[in-house]
Amino acid sequence: MHPNDPRLRSFVEVGSSSHFPIQNLPYGVFSTPATPARRIGVAIGDFVLDLSVLEQERLLHPAPSPSIFSQTTINDFMSLGPHTWSEVRMRISELLRHDCGELRDNEKLRARALLPRDSVTLHLPLEVKGFTDFYSSKEHATNVGTMFRDKDNPLLPNWLHIPIGYNGRASTVVVSGTPIRRPLGQIKPPTSHDPVFGPCRRMDFELEMGVVVGQPSTMGEMLSEVEADALIFGFTLLNDWSARDIQQWEYVPLGPFQAKAFATSISPWIVTREALEPFRVQGPAQDPTPLPYLRQRGLNNYDINLDVALRSAEMRTAERISRTNFKYMYWSSIQQLVHHASSGCSLSVGDLMGSGTISGPEKHQRGSLLELSWGGAEPLELGSVPRTFLEDGDSVTITGYCQGDGYRVGFGEVEGTITRALGDSTSLAGGQ
Ligand code: CA
């Protein structure tokens, strides 16, 4: 049976609302108190399957050298290519099936290879070679354009022709759970003639998905739709933290710089492109028709339910503040990759591409506080306290999953908590 077959069952018990059934098998990097060396595993139900153990036992052999899954990142595994990705996923699926005895009936091996997920520490799963962030939600770009430019002409003339993007920082991509220090920067308050340097006062999140590039492309060459698709290893949840006041002062003429450079958080599990195949959908109609090199034939969007929850230091439980879907994106990930390579720019194993903030057509589907609070003018009620931007101690959690028939292929979550700015001993107000 194909590893995506909805009828597959594992001997590991998996509830119907778990993000990690046998149809998923996302890759992550973990360590345990007993064995602090980082290694590669897949999530299954409430467990992590230690692939380095299976490789040592020769139950998996993706490469001639027997240590691909003892690496501290998945980059070397990704470099083996799509054929190996599929073969390995098929074999892991087989080893976890309810009717396969190789692992199920080997108690000693099971004890070494299947570890309770709450007993492991998850790390950044890949070495991020480059980080590019796009701006591909029409609803998000329209909302931002309406607030900052012209409500009658919110989209710039290029937006409907180019998947707009900028080169971000790979050095500050961090895994879920990493605290996020409020950035310092230049800010020009609207009432002041001169800028000041200090802590960001309009701290925001951005709900995004990240594409993980698993194969290189050649400098000087373009990519077709099919070639771009084949380079994609998988997807993560991504929070592109944003300092709106720093952004507003610095972004003309070259786009965001320090407002986005201080941190980007990703979820620890990379869900493979193959596991997402059953959830491909048609994207929105594109009008005007894109230039020939950007035209697409395939179903290149994905039906992924996305949620954002916020919890302040005083709140006991988080409150959901946004619920949307990845399928609304105007430009697909494939169009982003095709455009990125179109100048002759090469892509590398370990490149990360942010989708851009994912907002849907409804108000509750907006993917940032900038939009949810309409630039601070319409505060949210959070635990009955009005809220515009993020305050110190606020925790933001993004979750996402695809709904199958009786099972979910999920991403887990990406969480980050805001800590106070460097050198700032006072409590900061979030709004202005
Ligand atoms: Ca962004």
XYZ file of C-alpha atoms and ligand atoms in Angstrom:
433
model
C 0.000 0.000 0.000
C 1.138 3.561 -0.711
C 2.287 5.387 2.478
C -0.544 7.929 1.940
C -3.288 5.278 1.871
C -6.022 6.315 4.363
C -6.579 2.632 5.266
C -3.073 2.217 6.738
C -2.846 1.594 10.475
C 0.144 1.483 12.785
C 0.779 -0.784 15.778
C 1.513 2.512 17.566
C -1.825 3.830 18.766
C -2.766 7.140 17.098
C -5.940 9.106 17.937
C -8.048 10.588 15.118
C -7.122 14.145 16.145
C -3.368 13.408 16.394
C -1.250 15.343 13.896
C 1.069 12.383 13.417
C -0.651 9.275 12.010
C 1.193 6.742 9.836
C 0.103 8.760 6.763
C 2.287 11.706 7.890
C 5.793 10.671 9.132
C 7.357 14.171 9.384
C 11.102 14.551 9.991
C 12.646 16.263 13.008
C 15.905 16.441 14.965
C 15.888 15.539 18.654
C 17.985 14.605 21.672
C 17.202 12.912 24.990
C 18.643 13.391 28.499
C 20.157 9.873 28.283
C 21.643 10.459 24.808
C 22.316 14.170 24.283
C 23.654 13.695 20.727
C 21.238 15.144 18.183
C 19.771 12.696 15.682
C 16.926 12.389 13.194
C 13.501 10.922 13.878
C 9.939 10.892 12.601
C 6.847 11.612 14.696
C 4.268 8.827 15.064
C 1.337 9.367 17.470
C 2.795 10.374 20.837
C 6.191 8.876 19.966
C 9.355 9.690 18.069
C 10.863 6.915 15.966
C 14.672 7.177 16.230
C 15.867 6.609 12.650
C 19.524 6.480 13.713
C 18.783 3.287 15.666
C 16.987 1.702 12.688
C 19.898 2.687 10.438
C 22.467 1.136 12.814
C 20.389 -2.057 12.809
C 20.357 -1.961 8.976
C 16.569 -1.822 8.872
C 17.023 1.438 6.960
C 19.902 2.118 4.599
C 19.295 5.281 2.614
C 22.980 5.775 1.696
C 26.225 3.787 1.466
C 27.468 5.430 4.668
C 25.446 4.195 7.686
C 25.193 7.535 9.492
C 22.778 9.741 7.557
C 20.272 9.710 10.440
C 22.956 10.356 13.091
C 23.544 13.811 11.585
C 22.494 16.878 13.555
C 20.357 18.183 10.648
C 18.383 16.624 7.799
C 20.442 18.432 5.104
C 22.533 15.374 4.108
C 19.428 13.210 3.957
C 17.661 15.798 1.785
C 20.636 15.948 -0.594
C 20.047 12.254 -1.474
C 17.060 13.341 -3.584
C 13.341 12.657 -4.134
C 13.754 9.003 -5.119
C 15.461 8.216 -1.779
C 12.939 10.360 0.146
C 10.112 8.214 -1.251
C 11.893 4.894 -0.706
C 12.753 5.725 2.906
C 9.236 6.933 3.652
C 7.817 3.728 2.178
C 10.147 1.605 4.339
C 9.398 3.570 7.556
C 5.678 3.216 6.817
C 6.144 -0.533 6.394
C 8.072 -0.863 9.688
C 5.287 0.974 11.554
C 2.357 -0.960 10.050
C 0.099 -2.956 12.359
C 0.702 -6.089 10.295
C 4.516 -5.901 10.099
C 6.379 -7.764 12.857
C 9.971 -6.543 12.266
C 9.759 -3.715 14.782
C 6.425 -4.523 16.438
C 7.602 -7.898 17.781
C 11.151 -6.896 18.718
C 10.670 -5.590 22.247
C 14.311 -4.610 22.808
C 14.537 -2.698 19.545
C 11.174 -1.030 20.151
C 12.364 0.230 23.545
C 15.437 1.793 21.918
C 13.753 3.164 18.805
C 10.327 4.384 19.965
C 10.641 7.219 22.481
C 7.760 9.104 24.124
C 7.541 12.458 22.348
C 7.254 14.365 25.652
C 10.629 12.923 26.757
C 12.683 14.373 23.886
C 14.024 17.851 23.149
C 13.343 19.032 19.600
C 15.957 21.115 17.765
C 16.135 23.174 14.576
C 15.743 20.348 12.017
C 17.802 21.822 9.199
C 20.789 24.047 8.631
C 19.068 26.991 6.959
C 21.237 28.037 4.009
C 19.181 30.981 2.884
C 15.880 32.521 3.930
C 13.647 34.268 1.417
C 10.295 35.673 2.426
C 7.478 36.279 -0.035
C 4.340 38.429 0.107
C 1.870 36.232 -1.729
C -1.514 36.616 -0.027
C -3.661 39.050 -1.987
C -5.816 39.698 1.080
C -2.756 40.496 3.236
C -1.167 42.745 0.602
C -4.521 44.511 0.104
C -4.972 45.073 3.845
C -1.442 46.439 4.281
C -1.718 48.586 1.148
C -5.046 50.000 2.337
C -3.562 50.974 5.707
C -0.226 52.381 4.545
C -0.723 53.592 0.998
C -3.993 54.134 -0.806
C -7.315 52.480 -0.006
C -8.479 52.936 -3.596
C -5.297 51.385 -5.035
C -3.949 49.115 -2.304
C -1.894 46.818 -4.560
C 1.202 48.217 -6.243
C 1.146 47.752 -10.058
C 3.699 44.896 -9.934
C 1.871 42.787 -7.331
C -0.423 40.881 -9.717
C 2.533 40.073 -12.021
C 5.384 39.102 -9.658
C 5.514 36.908 -6.550
C 7.051 39.763 -4.504
C 9.777 38.737 -2.053
C 12.965 39.827 -0.282
C 16.044 38.067 1.037
C 15.821 37.607 4.804
C 18.301 36.273 7.359
C 19.069 32.568 7.724
C 21.167 33.225 10.860
C 18.154 33.956 13.070
C 15.772 31.151 12.062
C 14.988 29.365 15.348
C 12.938 26.366 16.391
C 9.582 26.543 18.183
C 9.905 27.294 21.902
C 12.862 29.660 21.518
C 12.155 32.922 23.426
C 12.015 35.998 21.179
C 13.714 39.112 22.524
C 11.902 42.338 21.671
C 14.134 44.039 19.102
C 15.756 47.452 19.331
C 15.709 49.754 16.352
C 15.207 53.160 14.817
C 11.691 54.425 15.156
C 10.205 57.712 14.053
C 7.066 58.437 16.057
C 4.468 60.272 13.934
C 4.565 63.253 16.298
C 8.337 63.641 16.185
C 10.566 65.206 13.528
C 13.563 62.998 14.338
C 13.928 59.259 14.832
C 14.826 57.660 18.164
C 16.602 54.383 18.938
C 14.861 52.044 21.354
C 12.673 48.970 21.907
C 10.058 48.149 19.276
C 6.588 49.259 20.425
C 4.583 47.604 17.658
C 5.732 43.997 17.877
C 3.814 41.585 15.648
C 3.699 37.994 14.410
C 3.093 36.829 10.840
C 1.296 33.552 10.156
C 3.156 31.828 7.325
C 4.140 28.446 5.937
C 7.780 27.694 5.086
C 8.966 25.647 2.113
C 12.129 23.592 2.703
C 14.213 23.181 -0.461
C 15.771 19.708 -0.567
C 17.625 19.779 -3.890
C 19.871 22.392 -5.515
C 19.212 24.202 -8.774
C 21.903 25.355 -11.196
C 23.050 28.978 -11.271
C 22.166 30.577 -14.602
C 19.300 28.186 -15.331
C 15.540 28.536 -14.967
C 13.105 26.052 -13.422
C 9.904 24.679 -14.919
C 6.815 24.114 -12.799
C 7.589 20.369 -12.589
C 11.276 20.917 -11.771
C 10.455 23.413 -9.016
C 7.972 20.994 -7.453
C 10.599 18.231 -7.381
C 13.050 20.425 -5.398
C 10.606 20.801 -2.494
C 11.338 18.439 0.397
C 8.560 19.622 2.676
C 6.764 22.348 4.593
C 6.850 23.853 8.114
C 4.778 26.355 10.042
C 6.594 29.689 10.130
C 6.214 32.831 12.256
C 7.945 35.796 10.639
C 8.174 38.108 13.676
C 7.854 41.734 12.606
C 8.643 45.080 14.237
C 6.036 47.309 12.591
C 7.361 50.662 13.826
C 10.930 49.846 12.729
C 9.529 48.555 9.415
C 7.521 51.685 8.714
C 10.546 53.994 9.069
C 13.098 51.837 7.210
C 11.249 50.053 4.413
C 11.426 52.670 1.650
C 13.194 52.219 -0.765
C 14.658 48.705 -0.333
C 12.007 46.862 1.693
C 12.132 45.455 5.220
C 15.541 45.017 6.852
C 16.003 45.091 10.663
C 12.232 44.921 11.206
C 12.355 41.262 10.150
C 15.991 40.278 10.713
C 15.933 39.606 14.463
C 13.996 36.279 14.505
C 11.924 33.816 12.461
C 10.444 30.762 14.208
C 9.636 27.423 12.539
C 7.882 24.273 13.744
C 10.213 21.357 14.584
C 8.576 18.783 12.258
C 9.005 19.035 8.502
C 5.996 17.503 6.777
C 7.080 16.021 3.455
C 5.654 17.175 0.154
C 4.702 13.573 -0.486
C 2.552 13.387 2.684
C 0.696 16.523 1.516
C -0.130 15.162 -1.965
C -3.733 14.164 -1.053
C -4.421 17.746 0.074
C -3.465 19.607 -3.101
C -6.149 22.032 -4.322
C -6.605 24.629 -7.032
C -5.474 28.115 -5.996
C -7.459 31.315 -6.633
C -7.964 32.363 -10.265
C -5.087 34.574 -11.409
C -6.161 37.676 -13.317
C -4.312 38.999 -15.280
C -2.871 35.725 -16.580
C 0.740 35.508 -15.364
C 3.588 35.781 -17.888
C 4.300 32.434 -19.618
C 7.186 31.404 -17.336
C 4.886 31.687 -14.273
C 1.847 29.865 -15.686
C 0.956 26.684 -13.850
C -1.041 23.622 -14.792
C -0.971 21.593 -11.581
C -2.938 21.871 -8.381
C -0.248 23.808 -6.540
C -2.073 25.059 -3.438
C -2.684 23.020 -0.289
C -5.741 22.772 1.955
C -4.092 23.353 5.353
C -6.185 24.640 8.277
C -4.251 27.238 10.263
C -4.881 28.701 13.720
C -3.171 31.393 15.776
C -3.572 31.565 19.571
C -2.278 34.234 21.945
C -1.688 33.974 25.689
C -0.464 36.835 27.838
C 1.591 36.248 30.992
C -1.596 36.766 33.063
C -3.837 34.393 31.112
C -4.179 30.746 32.119
C -5.171 29.530 28.664
C -4.527 30.820 25.174
C -7.262 32.465 23.092
C -7.608 31.853 19.389
C -7.253 35.108 17.464
C -7.130 33.917 13.847
C -8.289 30.932 11.824
C -7.481 30.692 8.124
C -6.206 28.339 5.408
C -3.082 28.053 3.242
C -5.277 27.458 0.168
C -6.073 31.168 -0.156
C -2.533 32.079 -1.284
C -2.593 33.890 -4.634
C 0.933 32.855 -5.696
C 1.789 29.192 -5.078
C 5.069 27.985 -3.554
C 5.970 26.565 -6.958
C 5.466 29.924 -8.662
C 7.662 31.479 -5.950
C 10.494 29.008 -6.658
C 10.133 29.388 -10.440
C 10.298 33.162 -10.091
C 13.237 32.997 -7.651
C 15.303 30.943 -10.134
C 14.165 32.915 -13.201
C 17.026 35.431 -13.079
C 19.585 32.633 -12.831
C 19.632 32.672 -9.012
C 20.476 29.173 -7.757
C 18.638 27.463 -4.923
C 20.474 25.377 -2.317
C 19.718 22.329 -0.186
C 18.456 23.826 3.082
C 16.967 27.006 1.638
C 13.823 28.146 3.439
C 11.094 30.139 1.658
C 8.405 31.923 3.653
C 5.020 32.039 1.930
C 4.217 35.531 3.158
C 1.534 36.289 5.725
C -1.534 34.125 5.109
C -4.754 36.112 5.412
C -8.151 35.003 4.186
C -11.073 37.106 2.948
C -12.808 37.397 6.358
C -11.748 39.572 9.283
C -11.124 36.585 11.580
C -8.838 35.106 8.917
C -6.201 37.844 9.125
C -2.689 36.534 9.769
C -1.094 39.401 11.743
C -1.977 41.781 14.573
C -1.347 44.691 12.222
C -4.405 43.546 10.272
C -6.427 42.110 13.173
C -6.174 45.414 15.087
C -6.212 47.470 11.865
C -2.947 49.258 12.574
C -3.800 49.581 16.275
C -7.078 51.451 15.617
C -9.360 48.478 16.440
C -7.901 46.689 19.493
C -8.721 43.017 20.070
C -10.322 41.920 23.321
C -7.840 39.497 24.830
C -8.966 38.058 28.167
C -11.217 41.185 28.309
C -8.150 43.459 27.997
C -7.862 45.546 24.796
C -4.811 44.541 22.806
C -3.145 46.039 19.732
C 0.409 44.657 19.456
C 2.442 42.063 21.408
C 3.553 42.765 24.974
C 6.401 41.206 26.929
C 5.368 37.767 28.187
C 2.926 37.189 25.296
C 3.111 33.701 23.814
C 2.020 33.170 20.188
C 1.228 29.640 18.971
C 0.476 28.712 15.367
C -0.943 25.278 14.591
C -1.850 23.665 11.288
C -3.216 20.433 9.861
C -4.827 18.852 6.796
C -8.080 16.992 7.464
C -8.233 13.552 5.865
C -11.076 11.042 6.091
C -10.783 10.008 9.755
C -7.200 11.195 10.188
C -5.134 14.401 10.176
C -1.787 15.165 8.607
C -0.544 17.909 10.925
C 2.417 20.149 11.561
C 2.251 20.299 15.364
C 2.890 23.883 16.400
C 5.325 26.779 16.389
C 5.422 28.805 19.624
C 7.401 31.846 20.700
C 7.215 34.058 23.804
C 8.257 37.705 23.754
C 10.891 38.700 26.322
C 11.843 42.245 27.231
C 14.259 44.233 25.116
C 17.975 44.296 25.786
C 18.828 46.854 28.465
C 15.188 47.533 29.206
C 14.367 47.094 32.885
C 10.927 48.676 32.730
C 7.715 47.061 31.674
C 6.921 47.972 28.094
C 3.561 48.988 26.772
C 2.695 47.170 23.571
C 0.831 49.962 21.817
C 1.842 53.523 21.196
Ca 6.647 37.972 6.195
